[in-house]
PDB file of C-alpha atoms in Angstrom:
ATOM      1  CA  UNK L  17       0.265   1.100  -2.191  1.00  0.00           C
ATOM      2  CA  UNK L  18      -0.358   4.681  -3.304  1.00  0.00           C
ATOM      3  CA  UNK L  19       1.755   7.114  -1.338  1.00  0.00           C
ATOM      4  CA  UNK L  20       0.782  10.214  -3.291  1.00  0.00           C
ATOM      5  CA  UNK L  21       2.344  12.524  -5.805  1.00  0.00           C
ATOM      6  CA  UNK L  22       5.003  13.995  -3.499  1.00  0.00           C
ATOM      7  CA  UNK L  23       6.438  10.739  -2.176  1.00  0.00           C
ATOM      8  CA  UNK L  24       9.406  10.362  -4.521  1.00  0.00           C
ATOM      9  CA  UNK L  25      10.339  14.024  -4.139  1.00  0.00           C
ATOM     10  CA  UNK L  26      10.044  13.872  -0.352  1.00  0.00           C
ATOM     11  CA  UNK L  27      12.210  10.752  -0.170  1.00  0.00           C
ATOM     12  CA  UNK L  28      14.802  12.268  -2.483  1.00  0.00           C
ATOM     13  CA  UNK L  29      14.944  15.473  -0.395  1.00  0.00           C
ATOM     14  CA  UNK L  30      15.223  13.483   2.838  1.00  0.00           C
ATOM     15  CA  UNK L  31      18.080  11.493   1.279  1.00  0.00           C
ATOM     16  CA  UNK L  32      20.074  14.728   1.194  1.00  0.00           C
ATOM     17  CA  UNK L  33      19.665  15.415   4.912  1.00  0.00           C
ATOM     18  CA  UNK L  34      17.264  14.702   7.780  1.00  0.00           C
ATOM     19  CA  UNK L  35      14.746  17.476   8.407  1.00  0.00           C
ATOM     20  CA  UNK L  36      11.518  18.412  10.105  1.00  0.00           C
ATOM     21  CA  UNK L  37       8.168  18.195   8.382  1.00  0.00           C
ATOM     22  CA  UNK L  38       8.026  21.994   8.204  1.00  0.00           C
ATOM     23  CA  UNK L  39      11.467  22.198   6.588  1.00  0.00           C
ATOM     24  CA  UNK L  40      10.491  19.446   4.134  1.00  0.00           C
ATOM     25  CA  UNK L  41       7.279  21.281   3.232  1.00  0.00           C
ATOM     26  CA  UNK L  42       9.325  24.392   2.405  1.00  0.00           C
ATOM     27  CA  UNK L  43      11.607  22.346   0.123  1.00  0.00           C
ATOM     28  CA  UNK L  44       8.723  20.461  -1.509  1.00  0.00           C
ATOM     29  CA  UNK L  45       7.452  23.248  -3.694  1.00  0.00           C
ATOM     30  CA  UNK L  46       4.735  22.628  -6.222  1.00  0.00           C
ATOM     31  CA  UNK L  47       4.055  25.313  -8.825  1.00  0.00           C
ATOM     32  CA  UNK L  48       6.233  27.701  -6.822  1.00  0.00           C
ATOM     33  CA  UNK L  49       4.290  27.455  -3.564  1.00  0.00           C
ATOM     34  CA  UNK L  50       5.037  25.614  -0.333  1.00  0.00           C
ATOM     35  CA  UNK L  51       3.250  22.311   0.298  1.00  0.00           C
ATOM     36  CA  UNK L  52       0.758  22.733   3.136  1.00  0.00           C
ATOM     37  CA  UNK L  53       0.829  20.977   6.481  1.00  0.00           C
ATOM     38  CA  UNK L  54      -2.448  19.298   5.512  1.00  0.00           C
ATOM     39  CA  UNK L  55      -0.557  17.581   2.703  1.00  0.00           C
ATOM     40  CA  UNK L  56       2.798  16.978   4.367  1.00  0.00           C
ATOM     41  CA  UNK L  57       1.537  15.364   7.586  1.00  0.00           C
ATOM     42  CA  UNK L  58      -0.428  12.541   5.871  1.00  0.00           C
ATOM     43  CA  UNK L  59       2.462  12.051   3.435  1.00  0.00           C
ATOM     44  CA  UNK L  60       4.967  11.641   6.267  1.00  0.00           C
ATOM     45  CA  UNK L  61       2.638   9.296   8.165  1.00  0.00           C
ATOM     46  CA  UNK L  62       2.191   7.161   5.048  1.00  0.00           C
ATOM     47  CA  UNK L  63       5.932   7.036   4.314  1.00  0.00           C
ATOM     48  CA  UNK L  64       6.560   6.108   7.941  1.00  0.00           C
ATOM     49  CA  UNK L  65       3.805   3.459   7.928  1.00  0.00           C
ATOM     50  CA  UNK L  66       5.323   1.839   4.827  1.00  0.00           C
ATOM     51  CA  UNK L  67       8.783   1.822   6.402  1.00  0.00           C
ATOM     52  CA  UNK L  68      10.532   4.380   4.188  1.00  0.00           C
ATOM     53  CA  UNK L  69      11.190   6.963   6.914  1.00  0.00           C
ATOM     54  CA  UNK L  70      11.301   7.326  10.687  1.00  0.00           C
ATOM     55  CA  UNK L  71      11.682  10.274  12.979  1.00  0.00           C
ATOM     56  CA  UNK L  72      13.594  11.308  16.064  1.00  0.00           C
ATOM     57  CA  UNK L  73      12.441  13.961  18.465  1.00  0.00           C
ATOM     58  CA  UNK L  74      14.753  16.966  18.675  1.00  0.00           C
ATOM     59  CA  UNK L  75      13.226  19.231  21.240  1.00  0.00           C
ATOM     60  CA  UNK L  76       9.612  19.594  20.156  1.00  0.00           C
ATOM     61  CA  UNK L  77      10.340  18.871  16.481  1.00  0.00           C
ATOM     62  CA  UNK L  78      10.146  15.540  14.717  1.00  0.00           C
ATOM     63  CA  UNK L  79      13.189  15.195  12.462  1.00  0.00           C
ATOM     64  CA  UNK L  80      12.607  12.698   9.681  1.00  0.00           C
ATOM     65  CA  UNK L  81      15.223  10.577   7.946  1.00  0.00           C
ATOM     66  CA  UNK L  82      15.275   7.611   5.612  1.00  0.00           C
ATOM     67  CA  UNK L  83      15.308   4.040   6.845  1.00  0.00           C
ATOM     68  CA  UNK L  84      17.454   1.496   5.011  1.00  0.00           C
ATOM     69  CA  UNK L  85      14.347   0.640   2.942  1.00  0.00           C
ATOM     70  CA  UNK L  86      13.982   4.331   2.048  1.00  0.00           C
ATOM     71  CA  UNK L  87      17.674   4.607   1.163  1.00  0.00           C
ATOM     72  CA  UNK L  88      17.432   1.553  -1.109  1.00  0.00           C
ATOM     73  CA  UNK L  89      14.315   2.979  -2.738  1.00  0.00           C
ATOM     74  CA  UNK L  90      15.964   6.343  -3.470  1.00  0.00           C
ATOM     75  CA  UNK L  91      19.094   4.623  -4.769  1.00  0.00           C
ATOM     76  CA  UNK L  92      17.037   2.419  -7.088  1.00  0.00           C
ATOM     77  CA  UNK L  93      14.917   5.411  -8.134  1.00  0.00           C
ATOM     78  CA  UNK L  94      18.063   7.286  -9.173  1.00  0.00           C
ATOM     79  CA  UNK L  95      19.235   4.263 -11.190  1.00  0.00           C
ATOM     80  CA  UNK L  96      15.787   3.900 -12.761  1.00  0.00           C
ATOM     81  CA  UNK L  97      15.659   7.561 -13.792  1.00  0.00           C
ATOM     82  CA  UNK L  98      19.200   7.428 -15.183  1.00  0.00           C
ATOM     83  CA  UNK L  99      18.352   4.289 -17.135  1.00  0.00           C
ATOM     84  CA  UNK L 100      15.290   5.971 -18.653  1.00  0.00           C
ATOM     85  CA  UNK L 101      17.337   9.043 -19.600  1.00  0.00           C
ATOM     86  CA  UNK L 102      20.142   6.969 -21.135  1.00  0.00           C
ATOM     87  CA  UNK L 103      17.757   4.659 -23.025  1.00  0.00           C
ATOM     88  CA  UNK L 104      15.747   7.554 -24.453  1.00  0.00           C
ATOM     89  CA  UNK L 105      18.861   9.330 -25.678  1.00  0.00           C
ATOM     90  CA  UNK L 106      20.397   6.112 -27.016  1.00  0.00           C
ATOM     91  CA  UNK L 107      17.252   5.150 -28.895  1.00  0.00           C
ATOM     92  CA  UNK L 108      16.655   8.619 -30.303  1.00  0.00           C
ATOM     93  CA  UNK L 109      20.263   9.154 -31.351  1.00  0.00           C
ATOM     94  CA  UNK L 110      20.729   5.649 -32.683  1.00  0.00           C
ATOM     95  CA  UNK L 111      17.737   5.664 -34.967  1.00  0.00           C
ATOM     96  CA  UNK L 112      16.804   9.035 -36.369  1.00  0.00           C
ATOM     97  CA  UNK L 113      19.027  11.686 -34.774  1.00  0.00           C
ATOM     98  CA  UNK L 114      15.921  13.666 -33.790  1.00  0.00           C
ATOM     99  CA  UNK L 115      17.133  14.896 -30.425  1.00  0.00           C
ATOM    100  CA  UNK L 116      20.417  16.448 -31.629  1.00  0.00           C
ATOM    101  CA  UNK L 117      18.430  18.568 -34.112  1.00  0.00           C
ATOM    102  CA  UNK L 118      15.794  19.435 -31.534  1.00  0.00           C
ATOM    103  CA  UNK L 119      18.271  20.257 -28.791  1.00  0.00           C
ATOM    104  CA  UNK L 120      19.946  22.801 -31.051  1.00  0.00           C
ATOM    105  CA  UNK L 121      16.782  24.926 -30.920  1.00  0.00           C
ATOM    106  CA  UNK L 122      15.373  26.485 -27.741  1.00  0.00           C
ATOM    107  CA  UNK L 123      11.850  26.508 -29.216  1.00  0.00           C
ATOM    108  CA  UNK L 124      12.029  22.841 -30.244  1.00  0.00           C
ATOM    109  CA  UNK L 125      13.524  21.853 -26.885  1.00  0.00           C
ATOM    110  CA  UNK L 126      10.574  23.539 -25.154  1.00  0.00           C
ATOM    111  CA  UNK L 127       8.136  21.626 -27.363  1.00  0.00           C
ATOM    112  CA  UNK L 128      10.048  18.378 -26.714  1.00  0.00           C
ATOM    113  CA  UNK L 129       9.855  18.945 -22.954  1.00  0.00           C
ATOM    114  CA  UNK L 130       6.103  19.624 -23.222  1.00  0.00           C
ATOM    115  CA  UNK L 131       5.681  16.374 -25.188  1.00  0.00           C
ATOM    116  CA  UNK L 132       7.666  14.477 -22.549  1.00  0.00           C
ATOM    117  CA  UNK L 133       5.503  16.004 -19.802  1.00  0.00           C
ATOM    118  CA  UNK L 134       2.338  14.868 -21.609  1.00  0.00           C
ATOM    119  CA  UNK L 135       3.631  11.353 -22.330  1.00  0.00           C
ATOM    120  CA  UNK L 136       5.530  10.605 -19.112  1.00  0.00           C
ATOM    121  CA  UNK L 137       2.568   9.221 -17.151  1.00  0.00           C
ATOM    122  CA  UNK L 138       1.513   7.010 -20.064  1.00  0.00           C
ATOM    123  CA  UNK L 139       5.045   5.721 -20.582  1.00  0.00           C
ATOM    124  CA  UNK L 140       5.502   4.946 -16.882  1.00  0.00           C
ATOM    125  CA  UNK L 141       2.155   3.124 -16.875  1.00  0.00           C
ATOM    126  CA  UNK L 142       3.302   1.033 -19.847  1.00  0.00           C
ATOM    127  CA  UNK L 143       6.569   0.242 -18.079  1.00  0.00           C
ATOM    128  CA  UNK L 144       4.651  -0.817 -14.952  1.00  0.00           C
ATOM    129  CA  UNK L 145       2.407  -3.115 -17.015  1.00  0.00           C
ATOM    130  CA  UNK L 146       5.426  -4.572 -18.823  1.00  0.00           C
ATOM    131  CA  UNK L 147       7.121  -5.149 -15.460  1.00  0.00           C
ATOM    132  CA  UNK L 148       4.104  -6.988 -14.047  1.00  0.00           C
ATOM    133  CA  UNK L 149       3.795  -9.066 -17.216  1.00  0.00           C
ATOM    134  CA  UNK L 150       7.525  -9.883 -17.250  1.00  0.00           C
ATOM    135  CA  UNK L 151       7.494 -10.802 -13.582  1.00  0.00           C
ATOM    136  CA  UNK L 152       4.590 -13.170 -14.339  1.00  0.00           C
ATOM    137  CA  UNK L 153       6.571 -14.631 -17.255  1.00  0.00           C
ATOM    138  CA  UNK L 154       4.107 -13.358 -19.855  1.00  0.00           C
ATOM    139  CA  UNK L 155       6.532 -12.026 -22.460  1.00  0.00           C
ATOM    140  CA  UNK L 156       4.028 -12.730 -25.247  1.00  0.00           C
ATOM    141  CA  UNK L 157       1.693 -10.075 -23.827  1.00  0.00           C
ATOM    142  CA  UNK L 158       4.598  -7.608 -23.723  1.00  0.00           C
ATOM    143  CA  UNK L 159       5.408  -8.357 -27.366  1.00  0.00           C
ATOM    144  CA  UNK L 160       1.721  -7.885 -28.258  1.00  0.00           C
ATOM    145  CA  UNK L 161       1.624  -4.567 -26.379  1.00  0.00           C
ATOM    146  CA  UNK L 162       4.748  -3.335 -28.208  1.00  0.00           C
ATOM    147  CA  UNK L 163       3.369  -4.461 -31.565  1.00  0.00           C
ATOM    148  CA  UNK L 164       0.072  -2.659 -30.933  1.00  0.00           C
ATOM    149  CA  UNK L 165       1.864   0.535 -29.902  1.00  0.00           C
ATOM    150  CA  UNK L 166       4.080   0.398 -32.984  1.00  0.00           C
ATOM    151  CA  UNK L 167       0.997  -0.108 -35.184  1.00  0.00           C
ATOM    152  CA  UNK L 168      -0.648   2.988 -33.684  1.00  0.00           C
ATOM    153  CA  UNK L 169       2.545   5.015 -34.165  1.00  0.00           C
ATOM    154  CA  UNK L 170       2.859   3.888 -37.817  1.00  0.00           C
ATOM    155  CA  UNK L 171      -0.775   4.822 -38.416  1.00  0.00           C
ATOM    156  CA  UNK L 172      -0.284   8.285 -36.930  1.00  0.00           C
ATOM    157  CA  UNK L 173       2.957   8.851 -38.845  1.00  0.00           C
ATOM    158  CA  UNK L 174       1.412   7.832 -42.147  1.00  0.00           C
ATOM    159  CA  UNK L 175      -1.577  10.147 -41.602  1.00  0.00           C
ATOM    160  CA  UNK L 176       0.674  13.041 -40.510  1.00  0.00           C
ATOM    161  CA  UNK L 177       3.541  12.365 -42.955  1.00  0.00           C
ATOM    162  CA  UNK L 178       4.077  15.964 -44.141  1.00  0.00           C
ATOM    163  CA  UNK L 179       4.160  17.276 -40.547  1.00  0.00           C
ATOM    164  CA  UNK L 180       6.231  14.665 -38.685  1.00  0.00           C
ATOM    165  CA  UNK L 181       9.800  13.612 -39.475  1.00  0.00           C
ATOM    166  CA  UNK L 182      10.066   9.831 -39.581  1.00  0.00           C
TER     167      UNK L 182
END
């Protein structure tokens, strides 16, 4: 079930208040520009088809709002994002105190945010794979995946030792 790149944002915005597709498209900005009707209409139809939203007619406008499934999804999404944020800070601060040093510098914080942007999709993919493996009871594959990732990181750190703090 691929609902597209705007789905989470659209659901989050609709969790704040019901609105028309036009109003949602104005709030769903990407790179500073409004999302087009050619993007928003299929997105809304898909979210409706999958049971996350429904609409009511108000005059000639369709006003969209979350269903209970959509509300649960947004609630769980908020918890998921908070968990990721807390875990990343806890791990970084508990092991090497990298983030406190980085966050003291605007330039380093910018570089950190760029690194997070580059790695986010890969990390989420790894989490999805780990979830599927865990749900199937295959914890050995998860352990193997973690071991392989740690081996790659050690290899990179040893090759880049003068440049990267360990």
